[in-house]
PDB file of C-alpha atoms in Angstrom:
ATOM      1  CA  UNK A 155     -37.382  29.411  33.638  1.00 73.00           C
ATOM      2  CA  UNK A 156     -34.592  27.112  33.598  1.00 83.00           C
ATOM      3  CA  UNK A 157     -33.359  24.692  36.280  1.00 86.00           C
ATOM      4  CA  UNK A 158     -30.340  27.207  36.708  1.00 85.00           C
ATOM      5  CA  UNK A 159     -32.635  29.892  37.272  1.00 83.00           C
ATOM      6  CA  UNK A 160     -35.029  28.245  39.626  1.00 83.00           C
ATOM      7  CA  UNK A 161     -31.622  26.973  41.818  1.00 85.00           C
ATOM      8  CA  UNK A 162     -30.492  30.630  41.356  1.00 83.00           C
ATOM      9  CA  UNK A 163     -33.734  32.190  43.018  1.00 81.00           C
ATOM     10  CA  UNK A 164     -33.940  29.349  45.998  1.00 82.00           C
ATOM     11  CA  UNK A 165     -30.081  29.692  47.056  1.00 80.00           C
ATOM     12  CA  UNK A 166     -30.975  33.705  47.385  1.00 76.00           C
ATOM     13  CA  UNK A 167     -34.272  32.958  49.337  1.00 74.00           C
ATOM     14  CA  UNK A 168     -32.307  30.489  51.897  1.00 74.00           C
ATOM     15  CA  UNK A 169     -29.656  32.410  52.141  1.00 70.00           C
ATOM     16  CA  UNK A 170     -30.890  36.052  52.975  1.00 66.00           C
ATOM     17  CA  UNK A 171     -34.399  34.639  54.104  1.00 65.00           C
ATOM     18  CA  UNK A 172     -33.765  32.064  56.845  1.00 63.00           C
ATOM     19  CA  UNK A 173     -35.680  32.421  59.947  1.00 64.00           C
ATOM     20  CA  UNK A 174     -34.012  34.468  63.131  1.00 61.00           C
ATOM     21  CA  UNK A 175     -35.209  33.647  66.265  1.00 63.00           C
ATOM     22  CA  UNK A 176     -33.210  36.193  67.822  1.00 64.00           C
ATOM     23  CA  UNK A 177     -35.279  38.913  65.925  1.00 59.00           C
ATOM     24  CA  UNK A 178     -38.632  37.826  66.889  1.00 57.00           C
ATOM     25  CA  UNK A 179     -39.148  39.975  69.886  1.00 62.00           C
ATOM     26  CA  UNK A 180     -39.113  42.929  66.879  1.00 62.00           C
ATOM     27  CA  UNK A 181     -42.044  43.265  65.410  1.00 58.00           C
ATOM     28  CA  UNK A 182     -42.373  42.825  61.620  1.00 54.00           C
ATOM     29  CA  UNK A 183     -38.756  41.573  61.889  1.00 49.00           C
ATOM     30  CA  UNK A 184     -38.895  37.582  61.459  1.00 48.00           C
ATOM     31  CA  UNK A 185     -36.452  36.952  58.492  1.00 51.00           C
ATOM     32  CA  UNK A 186     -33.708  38.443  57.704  1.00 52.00           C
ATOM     33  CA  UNK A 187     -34.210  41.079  54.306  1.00 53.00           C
ATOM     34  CA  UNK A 188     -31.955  41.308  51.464  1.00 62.00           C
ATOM     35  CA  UNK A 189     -28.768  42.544  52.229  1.00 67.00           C
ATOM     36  CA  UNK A 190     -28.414  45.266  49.989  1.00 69.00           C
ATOM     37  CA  UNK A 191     -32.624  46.614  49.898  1.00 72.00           C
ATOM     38  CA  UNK A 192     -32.059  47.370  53.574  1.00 73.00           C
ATOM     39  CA  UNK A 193     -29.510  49.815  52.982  1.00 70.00           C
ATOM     40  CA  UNK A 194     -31.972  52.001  50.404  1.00 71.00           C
ATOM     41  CA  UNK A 195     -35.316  52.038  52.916  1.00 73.00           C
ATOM     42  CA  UNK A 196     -36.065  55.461  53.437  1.00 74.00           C
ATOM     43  CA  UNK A 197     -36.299  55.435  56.986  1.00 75.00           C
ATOM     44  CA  UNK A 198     -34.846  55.765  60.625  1.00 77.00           C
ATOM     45  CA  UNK A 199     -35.005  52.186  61.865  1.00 79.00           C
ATOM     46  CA  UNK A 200     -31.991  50.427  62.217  1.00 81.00           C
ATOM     47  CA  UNK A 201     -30.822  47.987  59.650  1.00 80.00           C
ATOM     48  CA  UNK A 202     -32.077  44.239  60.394  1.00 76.00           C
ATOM     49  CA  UNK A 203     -28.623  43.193  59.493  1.00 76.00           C
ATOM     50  CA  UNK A 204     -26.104  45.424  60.075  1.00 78.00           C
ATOM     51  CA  UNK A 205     -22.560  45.056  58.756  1.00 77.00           C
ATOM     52  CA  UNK A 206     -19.779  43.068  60.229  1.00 79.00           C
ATOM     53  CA  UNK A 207     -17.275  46.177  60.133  1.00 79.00           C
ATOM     54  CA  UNK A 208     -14.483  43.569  62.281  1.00 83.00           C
ATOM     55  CA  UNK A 209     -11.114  43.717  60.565  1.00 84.00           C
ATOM     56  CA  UNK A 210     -11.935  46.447  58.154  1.00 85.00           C
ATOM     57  CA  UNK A 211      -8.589  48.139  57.631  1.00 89.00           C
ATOM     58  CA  UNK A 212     -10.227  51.785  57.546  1.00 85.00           C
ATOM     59  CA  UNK A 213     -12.319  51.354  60.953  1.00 84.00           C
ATOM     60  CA  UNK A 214      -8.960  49.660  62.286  1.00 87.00           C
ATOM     61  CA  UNK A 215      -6.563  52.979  61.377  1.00 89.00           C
ATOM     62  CA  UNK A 216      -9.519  55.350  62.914  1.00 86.00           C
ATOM     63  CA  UNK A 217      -9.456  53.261  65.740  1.00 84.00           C
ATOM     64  CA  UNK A 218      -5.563  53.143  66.761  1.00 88.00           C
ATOM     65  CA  UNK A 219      -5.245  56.895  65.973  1.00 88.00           C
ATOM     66  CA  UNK A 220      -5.678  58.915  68.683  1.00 83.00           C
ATOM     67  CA  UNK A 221      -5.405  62.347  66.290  1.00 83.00           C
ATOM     68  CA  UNK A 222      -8.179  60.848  63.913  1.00 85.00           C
ATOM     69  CA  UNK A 223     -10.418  59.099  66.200  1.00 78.00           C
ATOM     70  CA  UNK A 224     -12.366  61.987  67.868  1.00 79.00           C
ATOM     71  CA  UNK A 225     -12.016  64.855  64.846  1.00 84.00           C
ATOM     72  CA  UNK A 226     -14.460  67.097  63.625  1.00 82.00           C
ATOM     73  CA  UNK A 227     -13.540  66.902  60.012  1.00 82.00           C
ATOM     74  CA  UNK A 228     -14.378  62.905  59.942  1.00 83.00           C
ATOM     75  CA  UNK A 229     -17.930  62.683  59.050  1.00 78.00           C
ATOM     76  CA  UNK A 230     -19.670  60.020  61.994  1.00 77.00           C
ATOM     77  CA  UNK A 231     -20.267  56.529  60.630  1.00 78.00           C
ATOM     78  CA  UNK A 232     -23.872  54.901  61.588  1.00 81.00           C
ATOM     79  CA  UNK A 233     -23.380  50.884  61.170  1.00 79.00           C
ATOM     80  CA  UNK A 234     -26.951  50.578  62.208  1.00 83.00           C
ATOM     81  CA  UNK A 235     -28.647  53.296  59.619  1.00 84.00           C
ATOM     82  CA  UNK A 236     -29.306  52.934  56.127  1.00 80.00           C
ATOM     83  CA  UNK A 237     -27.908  55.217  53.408  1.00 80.00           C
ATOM     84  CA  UNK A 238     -31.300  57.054  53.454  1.00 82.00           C
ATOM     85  CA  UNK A 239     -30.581  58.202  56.936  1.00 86.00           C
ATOM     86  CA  UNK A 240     -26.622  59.029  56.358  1.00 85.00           C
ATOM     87  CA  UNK A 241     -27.667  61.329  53.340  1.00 86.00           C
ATOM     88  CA  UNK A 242     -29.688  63.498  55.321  1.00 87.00           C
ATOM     89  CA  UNK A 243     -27.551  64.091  58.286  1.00 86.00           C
ATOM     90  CA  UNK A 244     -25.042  64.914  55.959  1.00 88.00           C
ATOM     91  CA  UNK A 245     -27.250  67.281  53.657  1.00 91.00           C
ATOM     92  CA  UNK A 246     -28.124  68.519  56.940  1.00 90.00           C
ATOM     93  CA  UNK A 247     -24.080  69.322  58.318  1.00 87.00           C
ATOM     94  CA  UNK A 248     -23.749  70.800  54.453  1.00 90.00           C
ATOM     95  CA  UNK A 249     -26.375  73.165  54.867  1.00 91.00           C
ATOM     96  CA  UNK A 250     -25.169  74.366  58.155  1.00 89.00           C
ATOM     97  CA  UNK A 251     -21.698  75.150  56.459  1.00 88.00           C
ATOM     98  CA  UNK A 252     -22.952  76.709  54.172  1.00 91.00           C
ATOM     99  CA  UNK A 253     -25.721  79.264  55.443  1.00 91.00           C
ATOM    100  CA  UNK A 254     -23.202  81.612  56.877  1.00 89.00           C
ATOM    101  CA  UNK A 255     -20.914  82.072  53.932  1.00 90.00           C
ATOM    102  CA  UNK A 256     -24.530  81.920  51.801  1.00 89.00           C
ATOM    103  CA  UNK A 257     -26.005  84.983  54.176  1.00 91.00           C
ATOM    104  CA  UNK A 258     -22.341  87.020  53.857  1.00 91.00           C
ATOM    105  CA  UNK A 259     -22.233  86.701  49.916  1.00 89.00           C
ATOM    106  CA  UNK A 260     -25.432  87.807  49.543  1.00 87.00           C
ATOM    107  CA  UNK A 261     -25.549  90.627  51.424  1.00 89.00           C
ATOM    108  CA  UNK A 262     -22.272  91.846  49.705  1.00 87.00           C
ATOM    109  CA  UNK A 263     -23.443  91.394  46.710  1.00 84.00           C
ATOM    110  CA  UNK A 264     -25.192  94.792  44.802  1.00 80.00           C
ATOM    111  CA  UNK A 265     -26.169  96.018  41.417  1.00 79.00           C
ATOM    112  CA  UNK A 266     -23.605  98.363  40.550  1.00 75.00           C
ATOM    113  CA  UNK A 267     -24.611  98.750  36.542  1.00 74.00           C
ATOM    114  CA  UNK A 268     -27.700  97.840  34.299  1.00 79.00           C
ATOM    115  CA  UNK A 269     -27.070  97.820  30.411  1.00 77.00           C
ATOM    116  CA  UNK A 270     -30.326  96.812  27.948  1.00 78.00           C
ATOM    117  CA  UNK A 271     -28.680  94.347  25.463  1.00 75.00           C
ATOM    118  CA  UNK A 272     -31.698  94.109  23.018  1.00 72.00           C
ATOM    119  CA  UNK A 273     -35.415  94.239  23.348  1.00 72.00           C
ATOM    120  CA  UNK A 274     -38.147  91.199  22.466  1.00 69.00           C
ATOM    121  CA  UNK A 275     -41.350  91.557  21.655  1.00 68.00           C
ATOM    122  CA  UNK A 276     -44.148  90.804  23.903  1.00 67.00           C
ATOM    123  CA  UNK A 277     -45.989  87.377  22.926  1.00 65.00           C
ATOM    124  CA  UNK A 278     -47.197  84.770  24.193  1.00 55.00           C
ATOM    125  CA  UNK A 279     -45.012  82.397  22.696  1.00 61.00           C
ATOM    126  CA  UNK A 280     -41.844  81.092  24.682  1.00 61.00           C
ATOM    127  CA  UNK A 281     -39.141  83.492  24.795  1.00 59.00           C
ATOM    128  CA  UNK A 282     -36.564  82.763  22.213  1.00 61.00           C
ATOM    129  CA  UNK A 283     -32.753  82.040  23.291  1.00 65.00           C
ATOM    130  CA  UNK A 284     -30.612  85.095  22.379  1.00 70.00           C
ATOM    131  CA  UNK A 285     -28.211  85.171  24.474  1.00 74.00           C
ATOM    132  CA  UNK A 286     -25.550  82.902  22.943  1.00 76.00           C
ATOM    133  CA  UNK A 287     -21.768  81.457  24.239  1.00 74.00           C
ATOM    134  CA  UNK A 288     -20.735  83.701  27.480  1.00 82.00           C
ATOM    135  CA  UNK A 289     -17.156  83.562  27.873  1.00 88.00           C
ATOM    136  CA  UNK A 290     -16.050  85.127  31.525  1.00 89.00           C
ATOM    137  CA  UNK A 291     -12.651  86.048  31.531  1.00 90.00           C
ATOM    138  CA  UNK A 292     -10.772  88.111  34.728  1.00 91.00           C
ATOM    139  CA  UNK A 293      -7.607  90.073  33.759  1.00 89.00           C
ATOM    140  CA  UNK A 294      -6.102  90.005  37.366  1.00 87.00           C
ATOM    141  CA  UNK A 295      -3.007  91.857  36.057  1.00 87.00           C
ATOM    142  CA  UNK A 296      -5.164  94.919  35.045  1.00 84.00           C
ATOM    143  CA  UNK A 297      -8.248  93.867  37.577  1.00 85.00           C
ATOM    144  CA  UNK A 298     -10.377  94.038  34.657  1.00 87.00           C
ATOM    145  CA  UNK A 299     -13.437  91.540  34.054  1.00 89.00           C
ATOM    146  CA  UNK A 300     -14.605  90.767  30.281  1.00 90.00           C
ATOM    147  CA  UNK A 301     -17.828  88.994  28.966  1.00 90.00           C
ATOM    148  CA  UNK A 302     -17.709  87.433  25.619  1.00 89.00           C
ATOM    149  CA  UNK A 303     -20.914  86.436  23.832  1.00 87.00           C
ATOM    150  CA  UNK A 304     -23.027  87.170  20.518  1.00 83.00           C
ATOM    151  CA  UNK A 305     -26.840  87.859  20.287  1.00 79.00           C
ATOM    152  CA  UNK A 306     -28.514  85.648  17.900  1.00 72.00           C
ATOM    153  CA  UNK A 307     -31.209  87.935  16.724  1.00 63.00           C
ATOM    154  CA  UNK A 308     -29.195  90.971  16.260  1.00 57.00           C
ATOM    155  CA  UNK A 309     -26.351  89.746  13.813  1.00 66.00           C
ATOM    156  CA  UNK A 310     -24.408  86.189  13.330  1.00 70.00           C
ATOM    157  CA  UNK A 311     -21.300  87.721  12.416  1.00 79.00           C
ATOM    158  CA  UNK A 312     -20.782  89.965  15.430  1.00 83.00           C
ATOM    159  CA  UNK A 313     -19.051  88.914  18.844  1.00 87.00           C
ATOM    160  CA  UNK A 314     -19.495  91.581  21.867  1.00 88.00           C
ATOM    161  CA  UNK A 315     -17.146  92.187  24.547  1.00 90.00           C
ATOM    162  CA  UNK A 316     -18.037  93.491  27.949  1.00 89.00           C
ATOM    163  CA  UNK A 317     -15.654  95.284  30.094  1.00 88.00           C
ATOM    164  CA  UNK A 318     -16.030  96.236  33.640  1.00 86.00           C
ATOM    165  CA  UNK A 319     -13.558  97.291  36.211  1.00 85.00           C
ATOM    166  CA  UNK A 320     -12.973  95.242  39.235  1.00 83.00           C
ATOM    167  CA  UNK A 321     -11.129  97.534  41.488  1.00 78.00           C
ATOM    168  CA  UNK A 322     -13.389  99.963  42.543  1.00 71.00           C
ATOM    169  CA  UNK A 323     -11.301 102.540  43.790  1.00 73.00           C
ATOM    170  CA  UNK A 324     -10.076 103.007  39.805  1.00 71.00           C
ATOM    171  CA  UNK A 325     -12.476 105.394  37.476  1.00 66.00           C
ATOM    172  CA  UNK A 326     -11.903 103.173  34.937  1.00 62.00           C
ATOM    173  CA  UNK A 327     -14.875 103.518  32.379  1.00 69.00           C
ATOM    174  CA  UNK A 328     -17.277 100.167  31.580  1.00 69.00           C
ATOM    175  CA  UNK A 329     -17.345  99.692  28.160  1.00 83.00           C
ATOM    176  CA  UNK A 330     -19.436  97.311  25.298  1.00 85.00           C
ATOM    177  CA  UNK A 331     -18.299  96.976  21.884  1.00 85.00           C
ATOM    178  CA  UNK A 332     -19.117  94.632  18.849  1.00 86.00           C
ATOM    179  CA  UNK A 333     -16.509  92.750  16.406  1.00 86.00           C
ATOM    180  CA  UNK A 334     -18.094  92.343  13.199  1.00 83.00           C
ATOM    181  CA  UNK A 335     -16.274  89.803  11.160  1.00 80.00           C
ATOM    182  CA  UNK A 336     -18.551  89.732   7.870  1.00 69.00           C
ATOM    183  CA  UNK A 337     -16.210  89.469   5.002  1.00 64.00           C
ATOM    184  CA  UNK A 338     -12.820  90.904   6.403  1.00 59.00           C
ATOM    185  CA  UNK A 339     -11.110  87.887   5.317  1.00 57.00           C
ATOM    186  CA  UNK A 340     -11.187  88.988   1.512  1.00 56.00           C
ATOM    187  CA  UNK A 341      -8.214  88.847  -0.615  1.00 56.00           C
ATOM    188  CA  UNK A 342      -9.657  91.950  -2.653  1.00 53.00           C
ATOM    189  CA  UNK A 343     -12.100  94.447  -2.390  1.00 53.00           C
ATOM    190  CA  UNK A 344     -13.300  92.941  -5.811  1.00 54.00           C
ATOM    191  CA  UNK A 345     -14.265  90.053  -4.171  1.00 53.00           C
ATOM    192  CA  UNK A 346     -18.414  89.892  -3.816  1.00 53.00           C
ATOM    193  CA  UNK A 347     -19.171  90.865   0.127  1.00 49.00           C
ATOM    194  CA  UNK A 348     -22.241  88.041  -0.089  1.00 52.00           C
ATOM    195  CA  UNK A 349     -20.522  85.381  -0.796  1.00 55.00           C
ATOM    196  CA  UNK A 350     -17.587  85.586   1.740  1.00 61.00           C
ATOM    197  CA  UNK A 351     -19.234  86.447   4.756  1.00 74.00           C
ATOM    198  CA  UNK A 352     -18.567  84.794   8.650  1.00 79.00           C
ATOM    199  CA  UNK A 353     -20.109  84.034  11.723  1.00 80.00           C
ATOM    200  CA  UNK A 354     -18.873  83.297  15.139  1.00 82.00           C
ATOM    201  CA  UNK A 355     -19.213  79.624  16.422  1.00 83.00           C
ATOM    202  CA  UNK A 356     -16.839  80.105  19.362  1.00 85.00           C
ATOM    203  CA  UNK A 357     -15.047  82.700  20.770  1.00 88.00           C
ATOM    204  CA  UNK A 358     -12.835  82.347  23.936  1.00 90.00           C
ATOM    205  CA  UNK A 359     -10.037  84.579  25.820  1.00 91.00           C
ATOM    206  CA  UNK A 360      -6.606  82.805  24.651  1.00 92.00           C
ATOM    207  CA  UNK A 361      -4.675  85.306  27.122  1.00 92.00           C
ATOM    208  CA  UNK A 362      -5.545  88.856  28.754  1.00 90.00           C
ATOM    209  CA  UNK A 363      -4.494  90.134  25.472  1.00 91.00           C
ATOM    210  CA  UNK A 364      -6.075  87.627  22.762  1.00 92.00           C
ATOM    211  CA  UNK A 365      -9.123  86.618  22.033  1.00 92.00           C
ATOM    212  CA  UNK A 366      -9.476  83.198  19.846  1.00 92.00           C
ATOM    213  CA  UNK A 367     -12.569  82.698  17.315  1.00 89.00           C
ATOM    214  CA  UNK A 368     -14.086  79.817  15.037  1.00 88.00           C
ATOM    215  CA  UNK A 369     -15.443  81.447  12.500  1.00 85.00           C
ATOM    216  CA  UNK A 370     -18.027  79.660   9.713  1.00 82.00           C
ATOM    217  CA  UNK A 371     -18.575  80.745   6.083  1.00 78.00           C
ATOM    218  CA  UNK A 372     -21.758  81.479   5.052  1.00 70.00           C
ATOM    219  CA  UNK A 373     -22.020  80.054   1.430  1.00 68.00           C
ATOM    220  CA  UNK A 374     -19.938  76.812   2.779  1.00 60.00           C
ATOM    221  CA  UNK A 375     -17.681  75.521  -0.151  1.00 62.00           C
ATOM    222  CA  UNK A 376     -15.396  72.474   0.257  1.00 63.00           C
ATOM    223  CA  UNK A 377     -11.860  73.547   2.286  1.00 57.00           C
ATOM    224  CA  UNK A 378     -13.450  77.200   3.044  1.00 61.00           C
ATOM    225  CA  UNK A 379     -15.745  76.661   5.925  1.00 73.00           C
ATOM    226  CA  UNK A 380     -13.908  76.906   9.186  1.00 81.00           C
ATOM    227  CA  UNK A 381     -11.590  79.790  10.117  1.00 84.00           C
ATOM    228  CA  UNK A 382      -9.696  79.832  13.746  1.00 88.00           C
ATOM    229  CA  UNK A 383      -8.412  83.245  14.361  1.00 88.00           C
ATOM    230  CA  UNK A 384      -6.649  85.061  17.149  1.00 90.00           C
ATOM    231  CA  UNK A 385      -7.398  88.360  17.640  1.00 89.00           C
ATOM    232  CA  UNK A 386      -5.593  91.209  19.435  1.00 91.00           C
ATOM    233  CA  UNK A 387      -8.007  92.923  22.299  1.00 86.00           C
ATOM    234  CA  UNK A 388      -6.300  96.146  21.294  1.00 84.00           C
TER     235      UNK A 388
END
């Protein structure tokens, strides 16, 4: 260590450890601890040396407000606890608020339609990730709720979109359907199907009526492999 360091270390120790006779009569509590350590003890004591909160301009407007000073919506300061102690009262007034919305929700909340997607075979090694980029998308103007995504298993160059009616009081049927890009982006029909085909990167609702893709060629060649498209959801 260096001279700097070693006067670096003592000015610390005299300065947060100097003996306090007025804390003797607490037990364990002869010197003053760090300043900052106190605040992260996990427990309900009070702090050895709590701040000095005098002319702190926040404490000062809560103070000469007489609307502020005794409202519900101000969480309660404890000068005396340590963060440890402030997080779980207010974990504690967040639960509360939110048990009874918790309890409503979930007892409006029902299965209304079940649709298989694909089957996987029963193994014991970890189930593989099929399910790929869901996109949720709400048409308010037709009360209409879509799904994008793509199964990786099944086929690269397909995108499926899920429809389901919001508005129950409308018999308006649920519907799944697949977008298979593979090599609709030929200039001729002479052109080999192999070597032009696409898959779906991304795929996102632009509007209610659009749906925006990144599609990637298969057989990349230099300028070729990225396609954005928009396409109508008629």
């Amino acid at each position: 260590m260096t001279q700097k360091d070693i006067t670096f270390v003592a000015d610390f120790l005299t300065e947060h450890f100097n003996e306090a006779p007025e804390l003797y009569n607490r037990k364990g509590k002869y010197f003053n601890v760090e300043r900052v350590g106190q605040y992260l003890k996990d427990e309900d004591d009070d702090l050895v040396s709590p701040p000095n909160t005098e002319g702190n301009q926040w404490f000062n407007f809560l103070k000469n407000s007489t609307h502020l000073k005794e409202s519900p919506l101000l969480f309660p300061y404890y000068p005396e606890k340590s963060l440890h102690f402030v997080k779980r009262q207010m974990e504690g007034v967040i639960d509360q608020c939110l048990q009874k919305p918790a309890d409503v929700i979930g007892k409006s909340v029902h299965q209304t339609v079940c649709m298989s997607l694909y089957k996987i075979s029963q193994s014991e090694d970890s189930t593989p990730r099929l399910f790929k980029l869901p996109f949720l998308w709400n048409d308010k103007t037709s009360n209409i709720h879509y799904v994008l995504f793509t199964i990786l298993e099944n086929s690269i160059s397909k995108i499926y979109i899920l429809r389901r009616n919001t508005d129950t009081s409308r018999s308006v049927s649920n519907g799944i359907l697949a977008v298979e890009f593979g090599n609709f982006l030929n200039n001729s029909i002479n052109e080999s199907s192999d070597s032009r085909c696409y898959s779906c990167l991304d795929a996102h609702f632009y509007d209610d009526e659009t749906v925006t893709v990144v599609l990637k060629e298969s057989v990349e060649q230099e300028g070729k492999e990225r396609v954005l498209a928009q396409l109508p959801l008629s």
